[in-house]
CSV table of C-alpha atoms in Angstrom, one decimal:
chain,number,residue,atom,x,y,z
A,1,MET,CA,200.7,-102.4,64.5
A,2,THR,CA,199.7,-102.0,67.9
A,3,SER,CA,195.9,-99.9,68.2
A,4,ALA,CA,195.8,-99.2,64.8
A,5,SER,CA,192.4,-99.0,62.0
A,6,ALA,CA,194.0,-98.7,58.7
A,7,SER,CA,192.0,-94.9,57.3
A,8,THR,CA,188.5,-94.9,55.8
A,9,SER,CA,188.9,-90.9,55.7
A,10,THR,CA,190.8,-88.9,53.8
A,11,SER,CA,191.9,-86.4,56.4
A,12,ALA,CA,195.2,-86.9,57.5
A,13,PRO,CA,197.4,-86.3,60.5
A,14,ARG,CA,197.8,-82.0,61.4
A,15,ARG,CA,201.7,-82.9,61.9
A,16,LEU,CA,203.7,-86.1,61.8
A,17,HIS,CA,207.5,-85.7,62.8
A,18,PRO,CA,210.4,-87.7,63.4
A,19,LEU,CA,211.8,-87.8,66.8
A,20,THR,CA,215.8,-87.1,66.6
A,21,ASP,CA,216.6,-85.0,69.0
A,22,PRO,CA,217.3,-85.7,72.5
A,23,ALA,CA,215.0,-82.5,72.9
A,24,ASP,CA,212.3,-84.8,71.8
A,25,ALA,CA,212.0,-86.5,74.8
A,26,ALA,CA,209.1,-85.1,76.0
A,27,THR,CA,207.0,-85.6,72.7
A,28,LEU,CA,207.8,-89.1,73.3
A,29,GLU,CA,206.5,-89.5,76.7
A,30,ALA,CA,203.6,-87.3,76.1
A,31,ALA,CA,202.8,-89.7,73.4
A,32,LEU,CA,203.9,-93.0,75.0
A,33,ALA,CA,201.2,-91.7,77.8
A,34,ALA,CA,198.8,-90.7,74.9
A,35,VAL,CA,198.8,-94.5,73.6
A,36,SER,CA,199.8,-97.3,75.9
A,37,PRO,CA,196.2,-96.7,77.8
A,38,GLY,CA,194.7,-100.5,76.0
A,39,ASP,CA,197.7,-101.0,74.0
A,40,PRO,CA,198.8,-104.6,75.1
A,41,LEU,CA,202.0,-103.5,73.1
A,42,ALA,CA,202.4,-100.4,74.3
A,43,TRP,CA,205.2,-102.0,76.6
A,44,MET,CA,207.1,-103.2,73.5
A,45,TYR,CA,208.3,-99.4,73.1
A,46,LEU,CA,209.8,-99.2,76.6
A,47,HIS,CA,211.4,-102.3,75.3
A,48,TRP,CA,213.0,-100.4,72.4
A,49,ARG,CA,214.3,-97.9,73.7
A,50,ARG,CA,215.8,-99.4,76.3
A,51,ALA,CA,217.8,-101.2,74.0
A,52,GLU,CA,218.9,-98.5,71.9
A,53,ALA,CA,220.0,-97.1,74.4
A,54,THR,CA,222.4,-99.2,74.0
A,55,GLY,CA,223.7,-97.9,70.9
A,56,ALA,CA,223.8,-101.0,68.8
A,57,LEU,CA,220.4,-101.0,68.0
A,58,PRO,CA,219.1,-98.1,65.1
A,59,CYS,CA,215.2,-96.9,65.7
A,60,ALA,CA,213.3,-94.5,63.8
A,61,TRP,CA,210.5,-92.3,65.7
A,62,PHE,CA,207.7,-90.9,64.8
A,63,VAL,CA,205.1,-88.8,66.2
A,64,THR,CA,201.7,-87.4,64.5
A,65,GLU,CA,200.0,-85.0,66.2
A,66,ASP,CA,195.6,-83.5,66.3
A,67,GLU,CA,194.9,-80.2,65.5
A,68,ALA,CA,195.2,-79.1,69.0
A,69,GLY,CA,199.2,-80.0,68.6
A,70,LEU,CA,198.3,-83.8,71.0
A,71,PRO,CA,199.9,-86.6,70.6
A,72,ALA,CA,197.8,-88.8,67.9
A,73,GLY,CA,200.2,-91.8,67.0
A,74,LEU,CA,203.2,-93.0,67.8
A,75,GLY,CA,205.5,-95.2,65.8
A,76,LEU,CA,208.5,-97.2,65.4
A,77,ALA,CA,210.5,-99.6,63.3
A,78,VAL,CA,213.5,-101.1,64.4
A,79,CYS,CA,216.1,-101.0,61.7
A,80,LYS,CA,218.5,-104.0,62.1
A,81,PRO,CA,217.3,-107.6,61.7
A,82,VAL,CA,216.1,-108.7,65.1
A,83,ALA,CA,213.2,-110.6,63.5
A,84,VAL,CA,212.9,-113.4,61.3
A,85,GLY,CA,214.1,-113.4,57.6
A,86,GLY,CA,216.2,-110.6,58.3
A,87,TYR,CA,213.4,-108.0,58.7
A,88,GLY,CA,213.3,-105.4,61.1
A,89,SER,CA,210.5,-104.9,63.9
A,90,GLY,CA,207.4,-101.8,63.3
A,91,LEU,CA,204.9,-101.0,65.9
A,92,VAL,CA,202.5,-98.3,65.3
A,93,SER,CA,199.8,-97.5,68.1
A,94,VAL,CA,196.7,-94.7,67.8
A,95,VAL,CA,195.1,-93.0,70.5
A,96,PRO,CA,191.2,-94.2,70.1
A,97,GLU,CA,190.0,-90.8,69.2
A,98,GLN,CA,192.0,-90.4,65.7
A,99,ARG,CA,191.7,-93.8,64.7
A,100,ARG,CA,190.3,-93.9,61.3
A,101,ARG,CA,191.2,-91.0,60.0
A,102,GLY,CA,195.1,-92.0,58.5
A,103,VAL,CA,197.1,-91.6,61.4
A,104,ALA,CA,198.2,-95.5,61.5
A,105,THR,CA,198.9,-95.5,57.2
A,106,ALA,CA,200.7,-91.5,57.1
A,107,LEU,CA,202.9,-93.8,60.2
A,108,ARG,CA,203.8,-96.5,58.3
A,109,THR,CA,204.7,-95.3,55.1
A,110,ALA,CA,206.8,-92.7,57.6
A,111,LEU,CA,208.9,-95.9,59.2
A,112,GLU,CA,208.6,-98.3,55.8
A,113,GLU,CA,210.3,-95.1,54.3
A,114,ALA,CA,213.4,-94.6,57.3
A,115,ALA,CA,213.9,-98.5,56.8
A,116,ALA,CA,213.6,-98.6,53.2
A,117,GLY,CA,217.7,-99.5,51.6
A,118,GLN,CA,218.5,-101.0,55.3
A,119,LEU,CA,216.3,-103.9,55.5
A,120,PRO,CA,213.9,-106.4,53.3
A,121,GLY,CA,211.0,-105.0,55.6
A,122,LEU,CA,209.6,-104.9,58.4
A,123,VAL,CA,207.6,-107.6,60.7
A,124,TYR,CA,204.2,-105.5,62.3
A,125,GLU,CA,202.6,-107.5,65.4
A,126,TYR,CA,199.6,-106.8,67.1
A,127,ARG,CA,197.1,-108.9,69.7
A,128,GLU,CA,194.9,-111.3,67.6
A,129,ASP,CA,191.6,-109.8,69.7
A,130,GLU,CA,192.4,-106.8,68.9
A,131,ALA,CA,189.7,-105.2,66.2
A,132,PRO,CA,191.4,-101.5,65.4
A,133,ALA,CA,194.7,-103.8,64.7
A,134,GLU,CA,192.5,-106.7,62.5
A,135,ALA,CA,190.6,-104.5,60.6
A,136,ALA,CA,193.7,-102.6,59.5
A,137,ARG,CA,195.4,-105.5,59.1
A,138,LEU,CA,192.3,-106.6,56.2
A,139,ALA,CA,192.2,-103.2,54.5
A,140,TRP,CA,196.0,-102.7,54.4
A,141,GLY,CA,196.0,-106.6,52.1
A,142,LEU,CA,198.1,-107.9,55.1
A,143,THR,CA,198.9,-111.3,56.1
A,144,VAL,CA,198.9,-112.7,59.6
A,145,SER,CA,202.8,-114.9,59.0
A,146,GLU,CA,202.9,-116.4,62.5
A,147,ARG,CA,201.1,-116.4,65.5
A,148,HIS,CA,202.4,-115.9,69.7
A,149,HIS,CA,201.7,-117.3,73.1
A,150,GLU,CA,202.3,-114.6,75.5
A,151,SER,CA,201.4,-116.4,78.9
A,152,VAL,CA,202.3,-115.0,82.3
A,153,LEU,CA,203.6,-116.9,86.1
A,154,ALA,CA,202.4,-115.8,89.2
A,155,LEU,CA,205.1,-116.1,91.5
A,156,ASP,CA,203.6,-116.2,94.5
A,157,GLU,CA,204.7,-117.7,97.4
A,158,ALA,CA,203.1,-121.6,96.4
A,159,THR,CA,203.9,-121.5,93.3
A,160,VAL,CA,208.1,-120.1,94.3
A,161,GLN,CA,208.1,-123.8,96.8
A,162,ARG,CA,207.0,-125.6,94.0
A,163,LEU,CA,209.2,-124.2,91.5
A,164,ALA,CA,212.2,-124.7,93.5
A,165,ALA,CA,211.3,-127.9,93.8
A,166,VAL,CA,212.1,-128.6,90.5
A,167,ARG,CA,214.3,-131.5,89.7
A,168,VAL,CA,217.7,-130.4,87.9
A,169,PRO,CA,219.0,-133.5,85.5
A,170,GLU,CA,221.5,-135.5,86.4
A,171,GLY,CA,225.3,-134.4,85.3
A,172,VAL,CA,224.0,-130.3,84.7
A,173,ALA,CA,224.7,-127.6,87.4
A,174,LEU,CA,223.0,-124.4,87.4
A,175,GLU,CA,224.7,-121.5,87.0
A,176,PRO,CA,224.0,-117.2,88.1
A,177,VAL,CA,226.3,-114.6,87.6
A,178,GLU,CA,226.6,-112.8,90.8
A,179,ASP,CA,229.1,-110.1,89.7
A,180,LEU,CA,227.8,-109.1,86.2
A,181,ASP,CA,230.8,-106.6,85.5
A,182,GLY,CA,232.6,-109.0,87.3
A,183,LEU,CA,233.3,-111.5,84.2
A,184,GLY,CA,235.4,-109.4,82.1
A,185,GLU,CA,233.9,-108.7,78.1
A,186,ALA,CA,236.1,-111.8,76.7
A,187,ALA,CA,233.8,-114.0,78.4
A,188,TRP,CA,230.9,-112.0,78.2
A,189,ARG,CA,231.5,-111.8,74.3
A,190,THR,CA,232.9,-115.6,75.0
A,191,LEU,CA,228.9,-116.0,76.5
A,192,HIS,CA,226.9,-114.3,73.8
A,193,ALA,CA,228.6,-115.8,71.0
A,194,ARG,CA,227.4,-119.3,72.0
A,195,PHE,CA,223.9,-117.5,73.3
A,196,ALA,CA,224.1,-116.2,69.6
A,197,ALA,CA,224.2,-119.5,68.3
A,198,MET,CA,221.1,-121.5,70.3
A,199,PHE,CA,219.1,-117.8,69.5
A,200,ALA,CA,219.5,-118.7,65.5
A,201,ASP,CA,219.2,-122.1,66.2
A,202,ALA,CA,215.4,-122.5,68.5
A,203,PRO,CA,212.8,-123.4,67.3
A,204,ASP,CA,211.0,-119.9,67.9
A,205,VAL,CA,213.2,-118.6,65.4
A,206,ALA,CA,212.2,-120.0,62.5
A,207,ASP,CA,214.8,-119.6,59.6
A,208,GLY,CA,217.6,-118.9,62.2
A,209,ASP,CA,218.1,-115.3,60.8
A,210,ALA,CA,217.3,-113.1,63.9
A,211,ASN,CA,219.8,-110.9,65.4
A,212,VAL,CA,220.6,-109.7,69.8
A,213,PRO,CA,223.8,-107.7,69.1
A,214,TYR,CA,226.2,-108.6,72.0
A,215,GLU,CA,225.5,-104.5,73.1
A,216,VAL,CA,221.8,-104.9,73.1
A,217,LEU,CA,222.3,-108.5,74.8
A,218,ARG,CA,225.1,-106.7,77.4
A,219,GLY,CA,222.5,-103.1,77.8
A,220,LEU,CA,219.6,-105.8,78.3
A,221,VAL,CA,221.2,-107.6,81.7
A,222,THR,CA,221.4,-105.0,84.1
A,223,GLN,CA,221.1,-107.4,87.4
A,224,PRO,CA,221.6,-111.1,88.8
A,225,TRP,CA,218.6,-112.8,88.2
A,226,MET,CA,218.3,-111.8,85.0
A,227,LEU,CA,220.7,-114.4,83.6
A,228,LEU,CA,220.9,-117.9,84.6
A,229,LEU,CA,223.1,-120.9,83.3
A,230,ALA,CA,223.3,-124.7,83.5
A,231,ARG,CA,226.5,-126.2,82.5
A,232,ASP,CA,227.7,-129.8,82.3
A,233,ALA,CA,230.5,-131.4,84.6
A,234,ALA,CA,232.7,-130.4,82.2
A,235,GLY,CA,231.7,-127.0,82.5
A,236,ASP,CA,230.5,-126.5,78.7
A,237,LEU,CA,226.9,-124.3,78.6
A,238,LEU,CA,224.5,-126.2,77.6
A,239,GLY,CA,221.3,-124.0,78.0
A,240,LEU,CA,220.8,-121.0,79.2
A,241,THR,CA,217.8,-118.2,80.5
A,242,MET,CA,217.5,-114.5,80.5
A,243,VAL,CA,215.0,-112.1,81.0
A,244,THR,CA,214.6,-108.1,80.9
A,245,GLU,CA,212.7,-105.8,82.2
A,246,ARG,CA,208.8,-105.8,81.5
A,247,PRO,CA,208.5,-101.8,81.1
A,248,GLY,CA,205.7,-100.2,82.2
A,249,GLU,CA,204.6,-102.8,84.4
A,250,ASP,CA,206.2,-102.7,88.4
A,251,GLU,CA,207.3,-106.2,89.8
A,252,ALA,CA,207.2,-107.8,86.4
A,253,ALA,CA,209.2,-109.2,83.8
A,254,ASN,CA,209.5,-110.7,80.1
A,255,THR,CA,211.6,-113.5,79.2
A,256,PHE,CA,213.9,-112.6,76.6
A,257,PHE,CA,215.3,-116.2,75.6
A,258,THR,CA,215.5,-119.5,76.7
A,259,GLY,CA,217.7,-122.1,74.8
A,260,THR,CA,219.5,-125.3,75.2
A,261,GLU,CA,222.5,-126.6,72.8
A,262,ARG,CA,220.2,-129.2,70.7
A,263,HIS,CA,222.0,-132.2,71.5
A,264,ALA,CA,220.8,-131.6,75.2
A,265,ARG,CA,217.2,-131.2,74.5
A,266,GLY,CA,214.6,-133.5,76.3
A,267,ARG,CA,216.5,-133.5,79.4
A,268,GLY,CA,214.9,-130.9,81.5
A,269,VAL,CA,217.7,-128.1,81.0
A,270,ALA,CA,215.3,-126.0,79.9
A,271,THR,CA,212.4,-126.5,82.6
A,272,ALA,CA,215.0,-126.0,85.5
A,273,VAL,CA,217.0,-123.2,84.4
A,274,LYS,CA,213.2,-121.6,83.9
A,275,ALA,CA,212.1,-122.5,87.5
A,276,HIS,CA,214.9,-122.1,89.3
A,277,GLN,CA,215.4,-118.5,87.8
A,278,ALA,CA,211.7,-118.0,88.9
A,279,VAL,CA,212.4,-118.4,92.5
A,280,ARG,CA,216.0,-116.3,92.3
A,281,MET,CA,213.3,-113.5,90.7
A,282,ALA,CA,211.2,-114.2,93.1
A,283,GLN,CA,213.4,-113.3,95.8
A,284,ALA,CA,214.5,-110.3,94.2
A,285,GLY,CA,210.8,-109.6,94.3
A,286,ILE,CA,209.4,-109.7,90.7
A,287,THR,CA,205.7,-111.1,91.2
A,288,ARG,CA,204.9,-112.4,87.1
A,289,LEU,CA,206.9,-113.4,84.7
A,290,TYR,CA,205.6,-113.3,80.7
A,291,THR,CA,206.8,-114.9,78.1
A,292,GLN,CA,206.2,-116.1,74.3
A,293,ASN,CA,206.2,-118.3,71.6
A,294,MET,CA,205.3,-118.9,68.7
A,295,VAL,CA,202.3,-120.9,68.5
A,296,GLY,CA,203.1,-124.3,67.1
A,297,ASN,CA,206.1,-124.8,69.4
A,298,GLU,CA,204.8,-127.4,71.5
A,299,PRO,CA,207.6,-128.8,73.5
A,300,ILE,CA,207.9,-124.9,74.9
A,301,LEU,CA,204.6,-124.5,75.4
A,302,ALA,CA,204.3,-127.9,77.1
A,303,ALA,CA,207.0,-126.8,79.8
A,304,ASN,CA,205.3,-123.4,80.2
A,305,ARG,CA,202.5,-125.4,81.2
A,306,ARG,CA,204.1,-127.7,83.7
A,307,LEU,CA,205.9,-124.1,84.7
A,308,GLY,CA,202.5,-123.2,85.8
A,309,PHE,CA,202.5,-120.7,83.2
A,310,VAL,CA,198.8,-119.1,81.9
A,311,HIS,CA,197.8,-117.8,78.5
A,312,ALA,CA,197.6,-114.1,78.3
A,313,VAL,CA,197.4,-112.9,74.4
A,314,THR,CA,198.0,-114.5,71.6
A,315,THR,CA,200.1,-112.3,69.4
A,316,CYS,CA,199.9,-112.5,65.6
A,317,ASP,CA,203.2,-111.0,62.7
A,318,VAL,CA,202.2,-109.5,60.1
A,319,PRO,CA,205.4,-108.6,57.6
A,320,VAL,CA,205.7,-106.1,55.0
A,321,ALA,CA,208.2,-106.9,52.6
A,322,LEU,CA,210.2,-103.1,51.6
A,323,PRO,CA,210.5,-102.3,47.9
A,324,GLY,CA,214.2,-102.2,47.1
A,325,GLY,CA,215.1,-103.8,50.8
A,326,ARG,CA,218.3,-104.9,51.1
A,327,ALA,CA,219.4,-109.2,52.1
A,328,HIS,CA,220.0,-109.3,55.5
A,329,ALA,CA,224.1,-111.3,55.2
């Protein structure tokens, strides 16, 4: 629901159409360029686009155009359970001069029709202090279910030196994966299974229903500095942290997941893997690391503060149930 305004007019966009053909790539690029300025969550379109390219994440894209044929809005529905409750993810953005003309409502309608029958609902997201999106939510009668802090860590020289000195807990070994392809599919499958179990048990995944297919995990880890594992003395996996690129922002990365096995929590494993992976990222030329965590998850928020993360924005989740939506098995 990024940068949207609900309709206060009966006028509708001149044209709303799905992007279903590779030839539509130029139309999508134009729409992304039109909605990105001033939209703090526009990078998420690029993130999902990259994940969609793995072939494991079906998405529905819609563009609206104004009377001159220029992009007026962009909408995306991730039609696979990627949010709590088995819901998919939805994004809606409208260029400022086209707001309050029914564009956001038309996009929402198209997205929800596309996802109906595949999912029990969609979760939209917007920045808490973004007035047009808040007005749209209220006009639509929707409710915020969760809030998330987005924080950023500047990887300057002093910070990197401090992170390099973070203690690794006794009996824990940090393990980078220097040769991603050389790890082999069987090992990747095993790692994905452990990742999925930790992901489902993470405090930020309220009911354990979020889903990250194997192909998406594998497709988002493209550089060795994006993944760092923590193992015990017997070689068993205790925790991991994974980042991916922050699309549209040079020299930046976004945390995809940091997790620790329940029996290993409270020992500083998550802090250690995050700190030492950040050092590796800085060595690879990354200067900013972003992370998003649920408001109320104080242990990870406190760990972020200790590492030097600074709160940037708060985003809001807005779930919308779909009529006849298929429940997540």
